[in-house]
Coordinates of C-alpha atoms in Angstrom, one line a residue:
Chain A
X1 CA -27.5 -7.9 28.7
X2 CA -24.9 -8.4 30.7
X3 CA -21.7 -7.1 29.4
X4 CA -21.6 -3.9 30.2
X5 CA -18.9 -1.1 27.9
X6 CA -17.6 1.7 30.3
X7 CA -18.3 4.1 28.0
X8 CA -15.7 6.2 28.7
X9 CA -14.3 8.9 26.3
X10 CA -11.4 7.2 25.1
X11 CA -8.5 9.4 25.2
X12 CA -5.5 9.8 22.9
X13 CA -3.1 8.2 25.5
X14 CA -5.7 5.2 26.1
X15 CA -5.7 4.5 22.2
X16 CA -2.2 4.7 22.0
X17 CA -2.2 1.5 24.6
X18 CA -4.7 0.3 22.8
X19 CA -2.8 0.0 19.7
X20 CA 0.1 -1.0 21.1
X21 CA -1.4 -3.9 24.0
X22 CA -4.7 -4.8 22.1
X23 CA -7.6 -6.8 23.6
X24 CA -6.9 -10.3 24.7
X25 CA -9.8 -12.5 24.0
X26 CA -7.9 -15.3 25.8
X27 CA -9.2 -16.6 29.2
X28 CA -7.0 -18.2 32.5
X29 CA -8.8 -21.0 33.2
X30 CA -8.8 -24.8 33.7
X31 CA -11.8 -25.5 31.9
X32 CA -11.5 -29.3 30.4
X33 CA -11.3 -29.1 26.4
X34 CA -14.7 -31.4 25.0
X35 CA -12.5 -32.6 22.0
X36 CA -8.5 -33.6 21.6
X37 CA -6.2 -33.2 18.6
X38 CA -6.7 -36.1 15.9
X39 CA -10.7 -36.0 17.3
X40 CA -12.9 -36.4 14.1
X41 CA -15.3 -33.2 14.9
X42 CA -18.8 -32.5 13.0
X43 CA -19.5 -28.6 12.9
X44 CA -23.0 -28.5 14.2
X45 CA -26.1 -27.4 12.0
X46 CA -27.4 -24.6 13.3
X47 CA -28.7 -21.1 11.7
X48 CA -29.0 -18.4 14.4
X49 CA -30.6 -15.6 13.7
X50 CA -28.7 -13.8 15.5
X51 CA -24.3 -13.1 15.7
X52 CA -22.1 -16.5 15.2
X53 CA -18.3 -17.0 13.6
X54 CA -19.5 -20.3 12.3
X55 CA -19.8 -20.4 8.7
X56 CA -22.3 -21.6 6.7
X57 CA -20.2 -23.2 4.6
X58 CA -18.7 -25.8 7.2
X59 CA -22.1 -26.3 9.1
X60 CA -22.4 -30.4 8.9
X61 CA -19.1 -31.2 7.9
X62 CA -16.4 -33.0 9.6
X63 CA -13.0 -32.1 10.0
X64 CA -10.2 -33.2 12.3
X65 CA -8.9 -31.1 15.2
X66 CA -5.6 -29.9 14.9
X67 CA -4.8 -28.0 17.7
X68 CA -5.8 -26.6 20.2
X69 CA -5.8 -22.7 21.0
X70 CA -6.9 -22.6 24.7
X71 CA -10.1 -21.4 26.4
X72 CA -11.2 -17.6 24.6
X73 CA -13.8 -15.9 25.3
X74 CA -17.4 -17.1 23.3
X75 CA -17.9 -14.4 20.1
X76 CA -21.2 -15.2 19.1
X77 CA -22.5 -14.2 23.0
X78 CA -20.0 -12.0 23.6
X79 CA -21.2 -9.7 20.3
X80 CA -25.0 -9.8 21.5
X81 CA -23.7 -9.0 24.8
X82 CA -24.8 -11.9 26.9
X83 CA -22.0 -13.8 28.5
X84 CA -18.6 -14.2 27.5
X85 CA -19.1 -18.2 28.0
X86 CA -15.5 -19.2 27.6
X87 CA -14.7 -22.3 26.0
X88 CA -11.6 -24.2 24.2
X89 CA -10.8 -22.7 20.2
X90 CA -9.5 -25.6 18.2
X91 CA -7.9 -25.2 14.9
X92 CA -9.9 -28.1 13.0
X93 CA -8.9 -28.8 9.4
X94 CA -11.2 -29.8 6.9
X95 CA -10.4 -31.4 3.4
X96 CA -11.3 -29.3 0.5
X97 CA -13.2 -32.3 -1.1
X98 CA -15.2 -32.3 2.4
X99 CA -16.6 -29.0 1.6
X100 CA -16.7 -29.0 -2.0
X101 CA -17.3 -32.1 -3.4
X102 CA -14.9 -34.2 -5.4
X103 CA -14.1 -31.2 -8.0
X104 CA -11.7 -30.0 -5.2
X105 CA -7.8 -31.0 -5.6
X106 CA -7.5 -34.4 -3.5
X107 CA -4.7 -32.3 -1.6
X108 CA -6.6 -29.0 -0.3
X109 CA -7.8 -28.3 2.8
X110 CA -9.6 -25.6 4.7
X111 CA -9.2 -24.6 8.5
X112 CA -11.0 -22.7 11.0
X113 CA -10.8 -22.2 14.7
X114 CA -14.3 -23.3 15.9
X115 CA -15.2 -23.5 19.5
X116 CA -16.8 -25.7 21.6
X117 CA -20.3 -24.7 20.8
X118 CA -19.7 -25.0 17.4
X119 CA -19.2 -28.6 17.2
X120 CA -20.0 -32.0 18.4
X121 CA -19.0 -35.3 17.5
X122 CA -20.3 -36.8 14.3
Chain B
X1 CA -10.7 -0.4 -8.0
X2 CA -14.5 -1.5 -7.9
X3 CA -16.4 0.5 -4.8
X4 CA -20.1 0.9 -5.4
X5 CA -20.9 4.1 -3.5
X6 CA -24.9 4.9 -3.4
X7 CA -24.4 7.8 -2.7
X8 CA -22.1 10.3 -3.9
X9 CA -18.2 10.6 -1.7
X10 CA -19.3 14.2 -0.8
X11 CA -22.8 12.9 1.1
X12 CA -20.6 10.6 3.0
X13 CA -18.0 13.0 4.1
X14 CA -20.4 15.4 5.1
X15 CA -22.1 12.4 6.8
X16 CA -19.5 11.4 8.7
X17 CA -18.4 15.4 9.2
X18 CA -21.8 15.7 11.3
X19 CA -21.7 12.3 13.0
X20 CA -18.2 13.0 14.4
X21 CA -19.1 16.7 15.4
X22 CA -22.0 15.0 17.1
X23 CA -19.6 12.5 18.6
X24 CA -16.3 15.2 19.6
X25 CA -19.7 17.3 21.5
X26 CA -21.2 14.5 23.2
X27 CA -17.3 13.7 24.5
X28 CA -17.9 9.8 23.0
X29 CA -14.9 10.6 21.0
X30 CA -11.7 12.5 21.6
X31 CA -10.6 14.3 18.7
X32 CA -6.7 13.7 19.8
X33 CA -7.9 10.1 19.8
X34 CA -9.0 10.0 16.3
X35 CA -5.3 12.1 15.7
X36 CA -3.9 8.9 17.6
X37 CA -5.4 5.8 15.6
X38 CA -5.0 7.5 12.2
X39 CA -1.9 8.1 12.6
X40 CA -0.8 5.1 13.7
X41 CA -2.0 3.2 10.9
X42 CA -1.3 5.6 8.0
X43 CA 2.6 6.0 9.3
X44 CA 3.9 3.4 12.0
X45 CA 2.6 -0.2 11.2
X46 CA 2.4 -1.9 7.6
X47 CA 4.4 -4.7 6.0
X48 CA 7.3 -3.8 6.9
X49 CA 6.6 -4.9 10.2
X50 CA 5.7 -8.6 9.1
X51 CA 8.9 -8.3 7.0
X52 CA 11.1 -8.1 10.0
X53 CA 9.7 -11.3 12.0
X54 CA 10.0 -13.1 8.3
X55 CA 13.3 -12.1 7.6
X56 CA 14.5 -12.7 11.3
X57 CA 12.5 -16.1 10.7
X58 CA 14.5 -16.6 7.9
X59 CA 18.3 -16.0 9.0
X60 CA 17.6 -17.3 13.0
X61 CA 16.7 -21.1 13.3
X62 CA 16.1 -20.5 16.2
X63 CA 13.7 -17.9 16.2
X64 CA 12.0 -19.7 13.3
X65 CA 10.8 -22.8 15.5
X66 CA 9.4 -20.6 18.2
X67 CA 7.7 -18.6 15.5
X68 CA 6.2 -21.6 14.3
X69 CA 5.7 -23.1 17.5
X70 CA 3.3 -20.0 19.3
X71 CA 3.7 -17.0 16.9
X72 CA 2.1 -14.3 19.7
X73 CA 5.3 -15.2 22.2
X74 CA 7.9 -14.8 19.4
X75 CA 6.4 -11.9 17.9
X76 CA 5.9 -10.4 21.7
X77 CA 9.9 -11.6 21.7
X78 CA 10.1 -8.9 19.2
X79 CA 7.4 -6.3 20.6
X80 CA 5.7 -6.0 17.7
X81 CA 2.4 -7.5 19.4
X82 CA -0.7 -5.3 19.1
X83 CA -4.5 -4.7 18.4
X84 CA -5.5 -7.1 16.2
X85 CA -2.7 -9.1 16.4
X86 CA -2.8 -10.3 20.4
X87 CA -3.6 -14.0 19.1
X88 CA -0.7 -14.7 16.4
X89 CA -0.2 -18.6 14.3
X90 CA 2.4 -18.4 11.4
X91 CA 1.8 -20.8 9.1
X92 CA 5.2 -21.5 6.9
X93 CA 5.3 -22.1 2.9
X94 CA 7.4 -25.1 1.7
X95 CA 7.9 -26.4 -1.8
X96 CA 5.2 -28.8 -0.6
X97 CA 2.9 -26.6 1.4
X98 CA 1.3 -23.3 0.1
X99 CA -0.5 -21.3 3.0
X100 CA -3.2 -18.5 2.0
X101 CA -5.1 -16.1 4.6
X102 CA -8.8 -15.4 4.5
X103 CA -11.4 -14.0 6.4
X104 CA -15.0 -14.7 4.8
X105 CA -16.7 -13.1 7.7
X106 CA -15.8 -9.8 8.0
X107 CA -12.3 -9.3 6.7
X108 CA -10.0 -10.2 9.8
X109 CA -6.2 -9.2 9.6
X110 CA -3.2 -8.9 11.7
X111 CA -3.5 -4.9 11.9
X112 CA 0.1 -4.7 14.2
X113 CA 1.9 -6.8 11.6
X114 CA 1.0 -5.7 7.8
X115 CA -1.0 -2.9 8.8
X116 CA -5.1 -2.6 7.2
X117 CA -5.6 -4.6 4.8
X118 CA -5.8 -3.6 0.8
X119 CA -8.9 -3.3 -0.7
X120 CA -8.8 -6.7 -2.8
X121 CA -8.6 -8.3 0.9
X122 CA -11.8 -6.9 1.7
X123 CA -14.1 -7.5 -1.3
X124 CA -16.9 -9.5 -1.2
X125 CA -15.0 -11.4 -4.5
X126 CA -11.8 -12.6 -2.3
X127 CA -13.8 -13.2 0.9
X128 CA -15.8 -15.5 -1.2
X129 CA -13.7 -16.9 -3.4
X130 CA -10.7 -18.0 -1.7
X131 CA -12.5 -20.8 0.5
X132 CA -14.0 -22.8 -2.7
X133 CA -11.3 -21.7 -5.7
X134 CA -8.2 -20.5 -3.8
X135 CA -6.0 -21.7 -7.1
X136 CA -8.2 -20.0 -9.9
X137 CA -7.7 -16.6 -6.7
X138 CA -4.2 -17.4 -6.6
X139 CA -3.8 -17.8 -10.8
X140 CA -5.3 -13.8 -10.3
X141 CA -2.0 -12.6 -8.9
X142 CA 0.0 -14.4 -11.8
X143 CA 0.7 -17.4 -9.1
X144 CA 0.1 -21.0 -10.4
X145 CA 0.4 -23.7 -8.0
X146 CA 1.1 -27.2 -9.4
X147 CA -0.8 -29.6 -8.3
X148 CA 1.5 -31.7 -6.3
X149 CA 1.4 -27.9 -4.0
X150 CA -1.3 -28.6 -1.4
X151 CA -2.9 -25.6 -0.8
X152 CA -3.9 -25.0 2.9
X153 CA -6.5 -22.1 3.1
X154 CA -7.1 -20.5 6.7
X155 CA -10.5 -19.1 7.3
X156 CA -9.6 -16.4 10.3
X157 CA -13.1 -16.5 11.5
X158 CA -12.2 -16.5 15.3
X159 CA -9.3 -14.3 17.0
X160 CA -6.8 -15.8 15.9
X161 CA -4.7 -14.0 13.6
X162 CA -2.2 -15.3 11.1
X163 CA 0.4 -14.6 9.1
X164 CA 2.6 -16.4 6.2
X165 CA 6.4 -17.2 6.3
X166 CA 7.3 -17.4 2.8
X167 CA 9.9 -19.6 1.6
X168 CA 12.8 -17.5 1.3
X169 CA 14.1 -17.0 -2.3
X170 CA 17.4 -18.5 -4.0
X171 CA 20.1 -16.2 -4.4
X172 CA 19.7 -14.2 -1.0
X173 CA 22.4 -16.6 1.0
X174 CA 25.1 -13.3 1.4
X175 CA 22.0 -11.3 2.6
X176 CA 21.5 -9.4 5.7
X177 CA 18.6 -9.5 7.7
X178 CA 17.4 -5.7 6.9
X179 CA 18.0 -6.5 2.8
X180 CA 15.7 -9.9 3.4
X181 CA 13.1 -7.7 5.1
X182 CA 13.5 -5.4 1.9
X183 CA 12.5 -8.7 -0.5
X184 CA 9.0 -9.5 1.8
X185 CA 5.8 -8.4 0.3
X186 CA 2.7 -7.5 2.0
X187 CA 0.7 -10.1 -0.7
X188 CA 3.7 -12.8 0.5
X189 CA 2.3 -13.0 4.1
X190 CA -1.2 -13.2 3.1
X191 CA -0.2 -16.0 0.0
X192 CA -0.9 -14.1 -3.0
X193 CA 2.7 -13.9 -3.6
X194 CA 6.0 -15.3 -3.4
X195 CA 8.7 -13.6 -2.6
X196 CA 10.8 -12.6 -5.2
X197 CA 15.0 -13.2 -5.3
X198 CA 16.9 -9.9 -6.4
X199 CA 16.2 -9.0 -9.7
X200 CA 19.1 -6.8 -10.2
X201 CA 23.0 -8.2 -7.9
X202 CA 22.7 -6.5 -4.6
X203 CA 26.0 -5.4 -2.7
X204 CA 26.4 -7.8 0.2
X205 CA 26.2 -6.4 3.4
X206 CA 29.5 -5.5 5.3
Chain C
X1 CA -27.5 -14.9 10.8
X2 CA -27.4 -16.2 7.8
X3 CA -26.6 -12.8 6.4
X4 CA -24.8 -11.2 3.5
X5 CA -21.3 -11.6 5.4
X6 CA -21.5 -15.3 5.4
X7 CA -19.6 -14.9 2.1
X8 CA -17.8 -18.5 1.9
X9 CA -18.2 -20.3 -1.6
X10 CA -20.9 -17.5 -3.1
X11 CA -20.4 -17.1 -6.6
X12 CA -20.4 -14.5 -8.7
X13 CA -19.0 -12.0 -7.3
X14 CA -16.6 -11.0 -9.8
X15 CA -12.7 -10.4 -10.1
X16 CA -10.4 -10.0 -7.5
X17 CA -10.3 -6.3 -7.5
X18 CA -6.1 -5.9 -6.9
X19 CA -5.3 -1.9 -6.7
X20 CA -1.7 -1.0 -7.1
X21 CA 0.1 1.1 -4.6
X22 CA -3.0 1.9 -2.3
X23 CA -3.2 4.2 -0.2
X24 CA -3.9 3.0 3.3
X25 CA -7.1 5.5 3.3
X26 CA -8.7 6.4 0.2
X27 CA -10.2 9.9 1.3
X28 CA -10.6 12.1 4.8
X29 CA -14.0 10.2 5.6
X30 CA -12.6 6.8 5.9
X31 CA -10.0 7.6 8.0
X32 CA -12.1 9.5 10.2
X33 CA -14.9 6.5 10.0
X34 CA -11.9 4.2 10.8
X35 CA -10.7 6.3 13.8
X36 CA -14.6 6.9 15.5
X37 CA -15.7 3.1 15.1
X38 CA -11.7 2.4 16.5
X39 CA -11.9 5.0 19.2
X40 CA -15.5 3.1 20.2
X41 CA -14.3 -0.1 20.3
X42 CA -14.3 -2.1 23.6
X43 CA -14.6 2.0 25.2
X44 CA -18.8 1.7 24.2
X45 CA -19.4 -1.6 21.7
X46 CA -17.6 -4.7 22.4
X47 CA -15.6 -5.4 19.0
X48 CA -17.7 -8.4 18.0
X49 CA -20.9 -6.5 18.2
X50 CA -19.6 -4.0 16.2
X51 CA -19.1 -6.7 13.2
X52 CA -22.6 -8.1 14.1
X53 CA -23.9 -4.6 13.5
X54 CA -22.1 -4.2 9.6
X55 CA -23.8 -8.0 9.5
X56 CA -27.2 -6.3 10.3
X57 CA -27.3 -4.0 7.5
X58 CA -29.7 -4.8 5.1
X59 CA -28.2 -7.3 2.9
X60 CA -29.1 -5.6 -0.8
X61 CA -26.8 -2.6 0.8
X62 CA -25.1 -4.8 2.5
X63 CA -23.8 -6.1 -1.0
X64 CA -23.2 -2.9 -2.2
X65 CA -21.6 -0.3 -0.1
X66 CA -17.6 0.1 0.0
X67 CA -16.2 -1.3 2.9
X68 CA -15.9 1.4 4.9
X69 CA -19.5 2.6 3.8
X70 CA -20.4 -0.8 5.7
X71 CA -18.3 0.4 9.0
X72 CA -20.2 3.5 8.4
X73 CA -23.5 1.6 8.5
X74 CA -22.4 -0.5 11.5
X75 CA -21.4 2.7 13.7
X76 CA -24.4 5.0 13.3
X77 CA -26.9 2.1 13.5
X78 CA -24.9 1.5 17.2
X79 CA -25.0 4.9 17.8
X80 CA -28.9 5.3 17.6
X81 CA -29.7 2.2 18.8
X82 CA -27.6 2.7 22.3
X83 CA -29.0 6.1 22.1
X84 CA -26.1 7.9 22.1
X85 CA -28.0 10.1 18.7
X86 CA -30.5 10.1 17.3
X87 CA -31.5 10.3 13.5
X88 CA -33.0 13.4 13.6
X89 CA -30.1 14.6 15.7
X90 CA -27.7 13.4 12.3
X91 CA -29.8 14.8 10.1
X92 CA -30.5 18.2 11.5
X93 CA -26.5 18.4 11.5
X94 CA -26.0 17.5 8.0
X95 CA -29.2 19.9 7.2
X96 CA -26.8 22.8 9.1
X97 CA -23.1 21.5 7.7
X98 CA -25.2 22.0 4.1
X99 CA -26.1 25.7 4.7
X100 CA -22.7 26.9 6.9
X101 CA -20.7 25.3 4.1
X102 CA -22.6 26.7 1.1

């Protein structure tokens, strides 16, 4: 395990500060993005037995990068206390039909926030 | 409400009390911090925070532009950010686009902006169905959308949190920002309702 | 993991349970479970570790538990896995409280 916690009891003052300031997951980094806005991307077909924020219903599906949110710590590894593994997160649009078939309304869509490690070139 | 407790409530309450007493004894949690946290969510934050943001966007076009371009920054201008709302995306409902927020993997929600989520948002039914059949979910809330409206469902699966900017209802031209905020409901900011015009004539604020 | 939490698209979970004018917490124990979990966020457990803990609740239990029962199970799992509490300590304290309260 490489992510250590302080294991210090949270005081009322510290709780107040956490409530008001939150916990930023964003990382200041000049790490280049692997994908650009407008790119078609495919969510990887993977079935890790560990923590992942890549839901099953998008795995293998192709969507379009709509926005690059910047660099964030990677929850899939943080959840296992392994590493922060910072990388770009993108808003990816999937048509409802791409996910659920022709019976879904042609106009409807789903947006997910996916990390570089969740995506590949289709 | 559907809850399916395995154990009677009294058994769970006793278990929680046991764990709390052990954690306090061992110096892992501080009772004063627990009180602060509970008080914050019971009395400080709630949908009134989001309603304030929505009303400001309705009356201030420059703020609305900033809010849609950089939700985090615009909300920070008002000093309203906080835990579980650190990275905010605001999506706008229009005559042709309707947005709906869900978290299929757990129940992520903008706590500092809307307070803790309602039971329905955390329910297995909402989490499973909002992505595959959003229109029938909306119909259960009494909101039937025509086919000409595009439904966009936002699954909050990462660290971004979402707020819907609902459409400003007709008949509200003369209302103050405060009066507008009073019209904005929690469900309208998640996307399971529209903001309704004032039901009775509202006096125009001086 | 392909756990019970990964619900998107699952069918058969019924109507949306809409409750009018619901309180923030439905009981004191819900508030305490929430607050104890919050008070250990990042200090003892990264938030994503707590999410993963909830996902590791056995599938049948996950699907039948209420929201804060899942939080309680996740908190207990992490506290015991990391050695902050033992299951025996918890059971002993429950027994003790039951005796002193009756």
